[in-house]
PDB file of C-alpha atoms and ligand atoms in Angstrom:
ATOM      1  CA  UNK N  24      10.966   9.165  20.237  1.00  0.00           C
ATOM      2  CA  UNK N  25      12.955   8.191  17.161  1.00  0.00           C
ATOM      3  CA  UNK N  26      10.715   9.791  14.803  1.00  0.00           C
ATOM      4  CA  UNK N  27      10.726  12.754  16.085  1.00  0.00           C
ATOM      5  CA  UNK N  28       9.932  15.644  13.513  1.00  0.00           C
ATOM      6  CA  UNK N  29       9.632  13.160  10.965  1.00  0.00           C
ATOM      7  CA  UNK N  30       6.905  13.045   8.387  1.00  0.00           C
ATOM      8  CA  UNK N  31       5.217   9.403   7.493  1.00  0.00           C
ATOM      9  CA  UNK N  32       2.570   8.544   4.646  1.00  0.00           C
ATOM     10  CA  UNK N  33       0.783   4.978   4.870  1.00  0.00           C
ATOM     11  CA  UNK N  34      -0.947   4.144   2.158  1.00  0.00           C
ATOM     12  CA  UNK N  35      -3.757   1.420   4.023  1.00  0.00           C
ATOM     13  CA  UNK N  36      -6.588  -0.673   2.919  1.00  0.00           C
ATOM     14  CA  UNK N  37      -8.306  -1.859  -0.375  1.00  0.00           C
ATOM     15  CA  UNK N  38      -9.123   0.333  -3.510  1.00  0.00           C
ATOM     16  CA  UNK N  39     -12.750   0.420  -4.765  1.00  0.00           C
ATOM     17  CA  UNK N  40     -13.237   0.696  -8.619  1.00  0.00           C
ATOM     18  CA  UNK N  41     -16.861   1.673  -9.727  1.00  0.00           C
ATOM     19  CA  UNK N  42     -18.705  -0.221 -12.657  1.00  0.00           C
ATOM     20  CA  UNK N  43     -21.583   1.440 -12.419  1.00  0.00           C
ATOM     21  CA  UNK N  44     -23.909   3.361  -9.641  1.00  0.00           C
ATOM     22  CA  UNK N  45     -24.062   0.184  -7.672  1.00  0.00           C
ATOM     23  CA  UNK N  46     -21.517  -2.393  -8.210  1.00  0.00           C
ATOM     24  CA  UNK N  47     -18.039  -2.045  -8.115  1.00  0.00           C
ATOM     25  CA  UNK N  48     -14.635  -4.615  -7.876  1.00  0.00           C
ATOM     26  CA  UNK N  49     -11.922  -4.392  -4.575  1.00  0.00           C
ATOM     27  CA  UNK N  50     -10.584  -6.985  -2.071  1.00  0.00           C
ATOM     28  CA  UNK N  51     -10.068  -8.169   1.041  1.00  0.00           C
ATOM     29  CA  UNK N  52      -7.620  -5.898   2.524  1.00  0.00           C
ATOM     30  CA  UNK N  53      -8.756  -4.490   6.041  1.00  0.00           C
ATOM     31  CA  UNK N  54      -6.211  -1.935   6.378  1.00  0.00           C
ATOM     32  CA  UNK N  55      -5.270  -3.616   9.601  1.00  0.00           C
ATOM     33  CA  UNK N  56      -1.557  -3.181   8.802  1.00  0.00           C
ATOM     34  CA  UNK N  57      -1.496  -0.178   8.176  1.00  0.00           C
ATOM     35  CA  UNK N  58      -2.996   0.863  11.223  1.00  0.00           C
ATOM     36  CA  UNK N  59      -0.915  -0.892  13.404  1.00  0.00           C
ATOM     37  CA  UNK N  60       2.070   0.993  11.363  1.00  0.00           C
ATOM     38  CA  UNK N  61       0.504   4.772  11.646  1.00  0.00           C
ATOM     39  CA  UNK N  62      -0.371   3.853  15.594  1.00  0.00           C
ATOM     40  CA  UNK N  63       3.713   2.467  15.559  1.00  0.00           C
ATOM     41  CA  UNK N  64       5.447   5.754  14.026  1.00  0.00           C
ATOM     42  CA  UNK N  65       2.631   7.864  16.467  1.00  0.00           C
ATOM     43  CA  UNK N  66       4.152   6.667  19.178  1.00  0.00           C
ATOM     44  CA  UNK N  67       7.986   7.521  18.005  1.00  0.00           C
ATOM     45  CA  UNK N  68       6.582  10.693  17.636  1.00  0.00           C
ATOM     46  CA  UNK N  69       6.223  10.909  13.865  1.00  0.00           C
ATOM     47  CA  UNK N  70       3.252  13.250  12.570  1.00  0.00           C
ATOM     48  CA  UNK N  71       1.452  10.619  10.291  1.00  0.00           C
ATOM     49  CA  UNK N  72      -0.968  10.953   6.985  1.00  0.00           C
ATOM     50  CA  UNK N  73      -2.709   7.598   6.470  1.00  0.00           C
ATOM     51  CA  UNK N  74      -4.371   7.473   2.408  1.00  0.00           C
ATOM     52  CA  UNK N  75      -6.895   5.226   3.121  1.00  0.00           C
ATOM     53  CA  UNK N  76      -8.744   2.971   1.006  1.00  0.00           C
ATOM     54  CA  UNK N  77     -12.513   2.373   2.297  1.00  0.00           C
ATOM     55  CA  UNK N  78     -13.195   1.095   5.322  1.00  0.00           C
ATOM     56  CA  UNK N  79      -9.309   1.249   6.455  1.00  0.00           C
ATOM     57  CA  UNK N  80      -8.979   2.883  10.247  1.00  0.00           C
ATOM     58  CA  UNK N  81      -7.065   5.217  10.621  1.00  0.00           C
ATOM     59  CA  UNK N  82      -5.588   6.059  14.400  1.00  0.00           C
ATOM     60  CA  UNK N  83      -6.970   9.360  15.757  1.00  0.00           C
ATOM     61  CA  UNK N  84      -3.627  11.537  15.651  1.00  0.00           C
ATOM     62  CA  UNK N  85      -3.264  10.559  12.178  1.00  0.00           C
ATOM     63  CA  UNK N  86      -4.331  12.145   9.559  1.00  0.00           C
ATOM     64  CA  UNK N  87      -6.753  10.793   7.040  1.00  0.00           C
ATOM     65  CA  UNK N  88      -7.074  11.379   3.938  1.00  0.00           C
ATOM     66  CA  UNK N  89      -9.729   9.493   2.499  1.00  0.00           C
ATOM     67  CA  UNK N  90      -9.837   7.906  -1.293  1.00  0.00           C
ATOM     68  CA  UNK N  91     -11.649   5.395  -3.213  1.00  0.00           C
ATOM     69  CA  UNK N  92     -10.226   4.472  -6.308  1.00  0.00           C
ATOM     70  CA  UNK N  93      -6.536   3.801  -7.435  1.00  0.00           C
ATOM     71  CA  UNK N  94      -6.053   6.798  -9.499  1.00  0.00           C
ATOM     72  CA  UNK N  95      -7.436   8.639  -6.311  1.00  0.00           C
ATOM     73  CA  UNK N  96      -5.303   6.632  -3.998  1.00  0.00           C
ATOM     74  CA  UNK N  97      -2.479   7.769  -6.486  1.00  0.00           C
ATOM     75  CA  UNK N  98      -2.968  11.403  -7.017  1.00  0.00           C
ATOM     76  CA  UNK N  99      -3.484  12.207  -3.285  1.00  0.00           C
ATOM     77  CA  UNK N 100      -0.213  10.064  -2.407  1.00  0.00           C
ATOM     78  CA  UNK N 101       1.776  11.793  -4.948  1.00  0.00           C
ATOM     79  CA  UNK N 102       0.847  15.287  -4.094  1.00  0.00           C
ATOM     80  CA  UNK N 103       0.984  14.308   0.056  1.00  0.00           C
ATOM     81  CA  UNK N 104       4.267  12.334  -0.155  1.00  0.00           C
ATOM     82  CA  UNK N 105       6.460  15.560  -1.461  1.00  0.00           C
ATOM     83  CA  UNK N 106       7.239  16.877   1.838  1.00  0.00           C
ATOM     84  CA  UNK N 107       7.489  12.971   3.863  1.00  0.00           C
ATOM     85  CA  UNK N 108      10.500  11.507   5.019  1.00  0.00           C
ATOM     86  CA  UNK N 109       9.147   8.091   5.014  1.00  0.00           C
ATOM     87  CA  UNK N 110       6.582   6.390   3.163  1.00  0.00           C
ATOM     88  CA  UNK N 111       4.921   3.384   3.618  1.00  0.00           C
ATOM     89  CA  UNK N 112       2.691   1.367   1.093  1.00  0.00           C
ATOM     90  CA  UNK N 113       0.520  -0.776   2.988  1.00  0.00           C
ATOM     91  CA  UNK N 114      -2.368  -0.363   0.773  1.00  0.00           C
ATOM     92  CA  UNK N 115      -4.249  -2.997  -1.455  1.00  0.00           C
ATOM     93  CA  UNK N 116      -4.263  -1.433  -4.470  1.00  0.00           C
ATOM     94  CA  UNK N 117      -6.215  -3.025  -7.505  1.00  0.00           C
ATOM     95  CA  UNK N 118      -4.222  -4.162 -10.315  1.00  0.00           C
ATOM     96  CA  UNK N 119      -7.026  -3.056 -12.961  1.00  0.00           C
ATOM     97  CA  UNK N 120     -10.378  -0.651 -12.898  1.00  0.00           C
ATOM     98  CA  UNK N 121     -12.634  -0.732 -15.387  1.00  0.00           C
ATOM     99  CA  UNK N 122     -12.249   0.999 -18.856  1.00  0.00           C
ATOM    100  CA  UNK N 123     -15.669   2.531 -18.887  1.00  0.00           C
ATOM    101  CA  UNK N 124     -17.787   3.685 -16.216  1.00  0.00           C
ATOM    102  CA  UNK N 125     -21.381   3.451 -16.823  1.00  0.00           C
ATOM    103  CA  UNK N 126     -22.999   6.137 -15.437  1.00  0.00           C
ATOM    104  CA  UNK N 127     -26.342   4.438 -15.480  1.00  0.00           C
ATOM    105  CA  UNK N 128     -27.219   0.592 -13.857  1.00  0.00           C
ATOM    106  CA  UNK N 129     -26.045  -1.504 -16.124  1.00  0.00           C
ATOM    107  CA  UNK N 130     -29.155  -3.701 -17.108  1.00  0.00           C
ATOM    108  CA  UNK N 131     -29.320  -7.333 -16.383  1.00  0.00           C
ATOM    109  CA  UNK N 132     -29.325 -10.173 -19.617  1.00  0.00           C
ATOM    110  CA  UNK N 133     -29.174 -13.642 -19.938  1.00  0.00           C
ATOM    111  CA  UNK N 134     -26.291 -13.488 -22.077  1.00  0.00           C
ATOM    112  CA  UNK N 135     -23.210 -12.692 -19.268  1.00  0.00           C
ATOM    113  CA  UNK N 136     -21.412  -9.555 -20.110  1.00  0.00           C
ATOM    114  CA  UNK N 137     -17.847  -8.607 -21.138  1.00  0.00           C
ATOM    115  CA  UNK N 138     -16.404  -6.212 -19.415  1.00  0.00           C
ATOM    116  CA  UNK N 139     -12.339  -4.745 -20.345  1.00  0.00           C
ATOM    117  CA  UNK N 140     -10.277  -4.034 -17.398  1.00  0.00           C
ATOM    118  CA  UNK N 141      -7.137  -1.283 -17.960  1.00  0.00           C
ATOM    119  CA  UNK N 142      -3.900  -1.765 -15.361  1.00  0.00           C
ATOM    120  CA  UNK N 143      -3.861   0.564 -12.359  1.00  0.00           C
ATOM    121  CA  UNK N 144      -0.580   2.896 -11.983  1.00  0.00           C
ATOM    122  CA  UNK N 145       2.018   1.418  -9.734  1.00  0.00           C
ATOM    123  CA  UNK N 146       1.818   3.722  -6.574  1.00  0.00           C
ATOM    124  CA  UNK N 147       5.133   3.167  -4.687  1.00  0.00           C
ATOM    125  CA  UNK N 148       7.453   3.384  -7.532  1.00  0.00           C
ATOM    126  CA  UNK N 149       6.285   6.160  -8.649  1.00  0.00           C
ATOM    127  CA  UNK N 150       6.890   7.520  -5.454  1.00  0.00           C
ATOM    128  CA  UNK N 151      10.057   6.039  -5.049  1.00  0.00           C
ATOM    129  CA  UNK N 152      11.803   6.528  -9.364  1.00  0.00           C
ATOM    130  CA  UNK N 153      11.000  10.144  -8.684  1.00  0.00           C
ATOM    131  CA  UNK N 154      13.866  12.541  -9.176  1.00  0.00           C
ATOM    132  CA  UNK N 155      12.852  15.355  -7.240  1.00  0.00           C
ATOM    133  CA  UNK N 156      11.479  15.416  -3.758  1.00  0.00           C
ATOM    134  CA  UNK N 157      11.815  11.612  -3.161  1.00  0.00           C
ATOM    135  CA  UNK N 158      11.300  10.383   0.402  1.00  0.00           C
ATOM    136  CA  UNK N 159      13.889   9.281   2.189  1.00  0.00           C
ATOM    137  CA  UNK N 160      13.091   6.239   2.842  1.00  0.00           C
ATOM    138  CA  UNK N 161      10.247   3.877   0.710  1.00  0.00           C
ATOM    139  CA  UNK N 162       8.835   1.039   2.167  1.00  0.00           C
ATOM    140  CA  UNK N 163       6.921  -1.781   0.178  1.00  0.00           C
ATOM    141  CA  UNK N 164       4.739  -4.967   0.792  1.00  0.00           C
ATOM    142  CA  UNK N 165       4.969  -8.298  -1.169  1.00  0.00           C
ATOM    143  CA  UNK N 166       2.235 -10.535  -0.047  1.00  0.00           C
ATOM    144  CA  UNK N 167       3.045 -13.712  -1.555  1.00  0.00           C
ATOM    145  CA  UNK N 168       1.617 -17.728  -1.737  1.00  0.00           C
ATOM    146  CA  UNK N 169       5.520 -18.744  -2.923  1.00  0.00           C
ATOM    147  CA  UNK N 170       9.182 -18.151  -3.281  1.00  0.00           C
ATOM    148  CA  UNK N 171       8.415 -14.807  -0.908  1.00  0.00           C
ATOM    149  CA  UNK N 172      11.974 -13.813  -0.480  1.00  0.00           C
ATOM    150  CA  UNK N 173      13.064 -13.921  -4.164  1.00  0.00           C
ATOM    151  CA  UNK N 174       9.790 -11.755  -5.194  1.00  0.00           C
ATOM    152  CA  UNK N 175      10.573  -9.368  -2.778  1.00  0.00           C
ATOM    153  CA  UNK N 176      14.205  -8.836  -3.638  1.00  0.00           C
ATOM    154  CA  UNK N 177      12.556  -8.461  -7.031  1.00  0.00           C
ATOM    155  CA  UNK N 178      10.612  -5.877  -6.170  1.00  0.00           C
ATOM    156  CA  UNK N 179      12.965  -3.822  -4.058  1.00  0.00           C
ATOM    157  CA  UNK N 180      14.939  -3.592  -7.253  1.00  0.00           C
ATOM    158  CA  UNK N 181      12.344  -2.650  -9.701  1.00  0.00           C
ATOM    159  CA  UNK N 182      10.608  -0.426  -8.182  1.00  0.00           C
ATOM    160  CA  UNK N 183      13.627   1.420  -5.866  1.00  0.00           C
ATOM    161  CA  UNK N 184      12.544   0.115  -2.822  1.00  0.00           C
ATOM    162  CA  UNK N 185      14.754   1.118   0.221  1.00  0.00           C
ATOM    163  CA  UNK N 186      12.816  -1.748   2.108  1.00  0.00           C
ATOM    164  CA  UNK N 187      10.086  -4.581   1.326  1.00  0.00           C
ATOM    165  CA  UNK N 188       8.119  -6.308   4.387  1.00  0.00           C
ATOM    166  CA  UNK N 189       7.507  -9.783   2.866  1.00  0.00           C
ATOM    167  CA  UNK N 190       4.527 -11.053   3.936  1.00  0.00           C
ATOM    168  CA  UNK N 191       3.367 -15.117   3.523  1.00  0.00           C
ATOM    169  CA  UNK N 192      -0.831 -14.960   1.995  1.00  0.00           C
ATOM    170  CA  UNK N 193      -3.440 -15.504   4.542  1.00  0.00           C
ATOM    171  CA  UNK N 194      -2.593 -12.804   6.393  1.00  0.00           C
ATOM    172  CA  UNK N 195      -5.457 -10.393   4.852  1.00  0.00           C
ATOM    173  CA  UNK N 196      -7.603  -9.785   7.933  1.00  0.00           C
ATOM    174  CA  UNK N 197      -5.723 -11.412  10.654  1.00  0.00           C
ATOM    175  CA  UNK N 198      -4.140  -9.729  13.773  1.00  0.00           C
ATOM    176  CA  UNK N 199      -1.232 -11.625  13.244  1.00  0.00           C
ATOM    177  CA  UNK N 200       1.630 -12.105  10.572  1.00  0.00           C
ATOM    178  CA  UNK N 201       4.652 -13.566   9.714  1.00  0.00           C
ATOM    179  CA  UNK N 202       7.016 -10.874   8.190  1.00  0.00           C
ATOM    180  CA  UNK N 203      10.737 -10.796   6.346  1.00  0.00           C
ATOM    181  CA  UNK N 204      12.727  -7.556   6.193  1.00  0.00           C
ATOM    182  CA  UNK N 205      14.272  -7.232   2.672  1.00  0.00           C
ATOM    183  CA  UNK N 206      16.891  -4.509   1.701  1.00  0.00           C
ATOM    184  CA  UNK N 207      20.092  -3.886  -0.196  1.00  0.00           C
ATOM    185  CA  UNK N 208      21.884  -4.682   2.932  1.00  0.00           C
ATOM    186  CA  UNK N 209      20.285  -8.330   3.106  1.00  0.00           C
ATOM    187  CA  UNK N 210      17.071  -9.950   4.417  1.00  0.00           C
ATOM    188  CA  UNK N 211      15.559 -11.200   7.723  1.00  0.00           C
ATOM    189  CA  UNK N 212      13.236 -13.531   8.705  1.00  0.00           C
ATOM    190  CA  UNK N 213      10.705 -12.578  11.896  1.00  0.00           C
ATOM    191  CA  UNK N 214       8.820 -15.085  14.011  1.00  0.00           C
ATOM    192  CA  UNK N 215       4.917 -14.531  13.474  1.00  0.00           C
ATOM    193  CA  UNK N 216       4.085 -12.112  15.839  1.00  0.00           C
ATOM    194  CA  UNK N 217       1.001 -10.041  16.055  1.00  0.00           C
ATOM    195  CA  UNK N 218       0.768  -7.115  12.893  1.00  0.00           C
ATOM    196  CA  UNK N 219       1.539  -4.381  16.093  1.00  0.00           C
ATOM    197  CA  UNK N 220       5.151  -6.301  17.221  1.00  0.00           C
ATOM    198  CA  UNK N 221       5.363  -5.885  12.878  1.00  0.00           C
ATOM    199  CA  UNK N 222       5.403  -2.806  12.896  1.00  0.00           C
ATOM    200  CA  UNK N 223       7.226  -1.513  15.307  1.00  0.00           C
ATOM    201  CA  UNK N 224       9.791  -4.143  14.044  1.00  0.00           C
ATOM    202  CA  UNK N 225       9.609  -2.443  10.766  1.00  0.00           C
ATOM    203  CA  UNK N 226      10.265   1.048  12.284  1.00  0.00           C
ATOM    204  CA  UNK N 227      13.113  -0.026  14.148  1.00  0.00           C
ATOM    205  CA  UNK N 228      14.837  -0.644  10.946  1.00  0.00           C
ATOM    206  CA  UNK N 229      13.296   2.255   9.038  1.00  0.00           C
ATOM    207  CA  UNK N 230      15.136   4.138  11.679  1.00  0.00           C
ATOM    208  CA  UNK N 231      18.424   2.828  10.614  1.00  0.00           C
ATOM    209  CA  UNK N 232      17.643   3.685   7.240  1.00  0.00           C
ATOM    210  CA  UNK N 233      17.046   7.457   7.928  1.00  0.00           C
ATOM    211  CA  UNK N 234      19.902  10.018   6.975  1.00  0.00           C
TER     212      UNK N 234
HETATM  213  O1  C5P H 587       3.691  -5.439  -7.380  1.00  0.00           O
HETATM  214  P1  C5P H 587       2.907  -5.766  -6.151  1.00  0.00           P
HETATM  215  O2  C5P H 587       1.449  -5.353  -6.236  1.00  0.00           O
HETATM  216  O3  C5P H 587       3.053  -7.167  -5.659  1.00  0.00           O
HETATM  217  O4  C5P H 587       3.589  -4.836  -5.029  1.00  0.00           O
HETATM  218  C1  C5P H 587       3.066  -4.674  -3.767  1.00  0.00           C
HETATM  219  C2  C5P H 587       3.550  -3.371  -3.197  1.00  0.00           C
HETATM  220  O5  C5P H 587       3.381  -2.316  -4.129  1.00  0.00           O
HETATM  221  C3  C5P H 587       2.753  -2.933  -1.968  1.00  0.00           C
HETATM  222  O6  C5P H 587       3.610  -2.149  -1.168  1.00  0.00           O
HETATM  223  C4  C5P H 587       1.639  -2.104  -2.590  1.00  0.00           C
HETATM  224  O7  C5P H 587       1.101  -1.176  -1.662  1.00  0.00           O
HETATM  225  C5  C5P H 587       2.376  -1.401  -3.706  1.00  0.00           C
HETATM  226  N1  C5P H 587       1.538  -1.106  -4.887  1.00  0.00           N
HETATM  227  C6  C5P H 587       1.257   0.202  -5.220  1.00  0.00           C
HETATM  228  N2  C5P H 587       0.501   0.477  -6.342  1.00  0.00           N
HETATM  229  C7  C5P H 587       0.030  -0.513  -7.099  1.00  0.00           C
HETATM  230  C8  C5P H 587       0.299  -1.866  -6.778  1.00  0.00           C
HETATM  231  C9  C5P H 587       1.061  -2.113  -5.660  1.00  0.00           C
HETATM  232  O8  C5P H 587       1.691   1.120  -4.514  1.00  0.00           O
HETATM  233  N3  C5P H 587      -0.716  -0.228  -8.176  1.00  0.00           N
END
């Protein structure tokens, strides 16, 4: 039970941004992965809160806490993160939402439509570049086509990462994955395995990472 007493928050799943009563823009994330991570730290004995995107599962000792959009998915993980020890960004999140809501159904025309799209708030650095009440540890994803190690030392730099799980594309619905643990220490490439053998993987070295 290496968790023991610990606190975890996985962020899991897409984000859903609303044009208008009935459409709206997301993607393909099942929130598979971060499932298999809350059921992981559940069974180290971690009490786990799972911010999840729609249509992510969530195990049923873990707490859900349910959002929608980015900004929702960012507000709720700010607030819940201030008394974890870990956090875990597994989610999706959308890079952009849409600068004006219509509150009414947008009408259809034969002329196509333009539409402006504003940038979504980086989640997991905020989390991590904040001074006060920062996790211990901070855990992110790169899910990338090419070059996957050198974007996620990137990232574990920019955004304060104690840890990124590199992740090769085409893993987006798929029970299995292929995985590289990247931190200050150095980096390590993982057989593909299924995204359960991931994660508990992954704990095993958030473990080491734990004061
Ligand atoms: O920068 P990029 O989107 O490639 O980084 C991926 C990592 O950052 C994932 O851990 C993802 O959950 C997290 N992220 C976030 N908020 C965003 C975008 C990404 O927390 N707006």
């Amino acid at each position: 039970m290496g968790l023991a007493g610990r606190r975890v928050l996985i962020t899991s799943g897409p984000t859903r941004e609303p044009l208008d009563p009935v459409r709206y823009l997301t993607n393909a994330s099942s929130g598979k992965m971060g499932a298999a991570l809350a059921s992981a730290a559940l069974a180290r004995g971690a009490s786990v809160v799972v911010v999840a995107g729609p249509g992510a599962p969530v195990p049923r000792r873990a707490r859900a806490v349910p959002v929608t959009t980015a900004l929702e998915m960012y507000r709720r993980t700010l607030a819940e993160s201030r008394r974890a020890d870990v956090v875990i960004a597994a989610a999706a999140v959308g890079d952009w939402r849409f600068a004006k809501i219509s509150s009414r159904k947008i009408k259809r025309s034969s002329r196509g439509l333009s539409i402006r799209l504003v940038a979504n708030p980086d989640i997991v650095k905020a989390v991590a570049r904040r001074r006060r009440g920062r996790p211990a540890v901070v855990v992110g994803f790169a899910l990338e086509s090419h070059d996957w190690l050198s974007y996620a030392r990137e990232k574990l730099v920019r955004k304060r990462l104690d840890l990124v799980v590199a992740n090769k594309t085409a893993v987006l619905d798929s029970d299995r994955t292929r995985i590289a643990l990247v931190s200050a220490s150095g980096e390590k490439v993982l057989p593909a395995m299924t995204k359960a053998a991931a994660a508990r993987a992954i704990f095993a070295r958030i473990e080491g990472l734990l004061p």
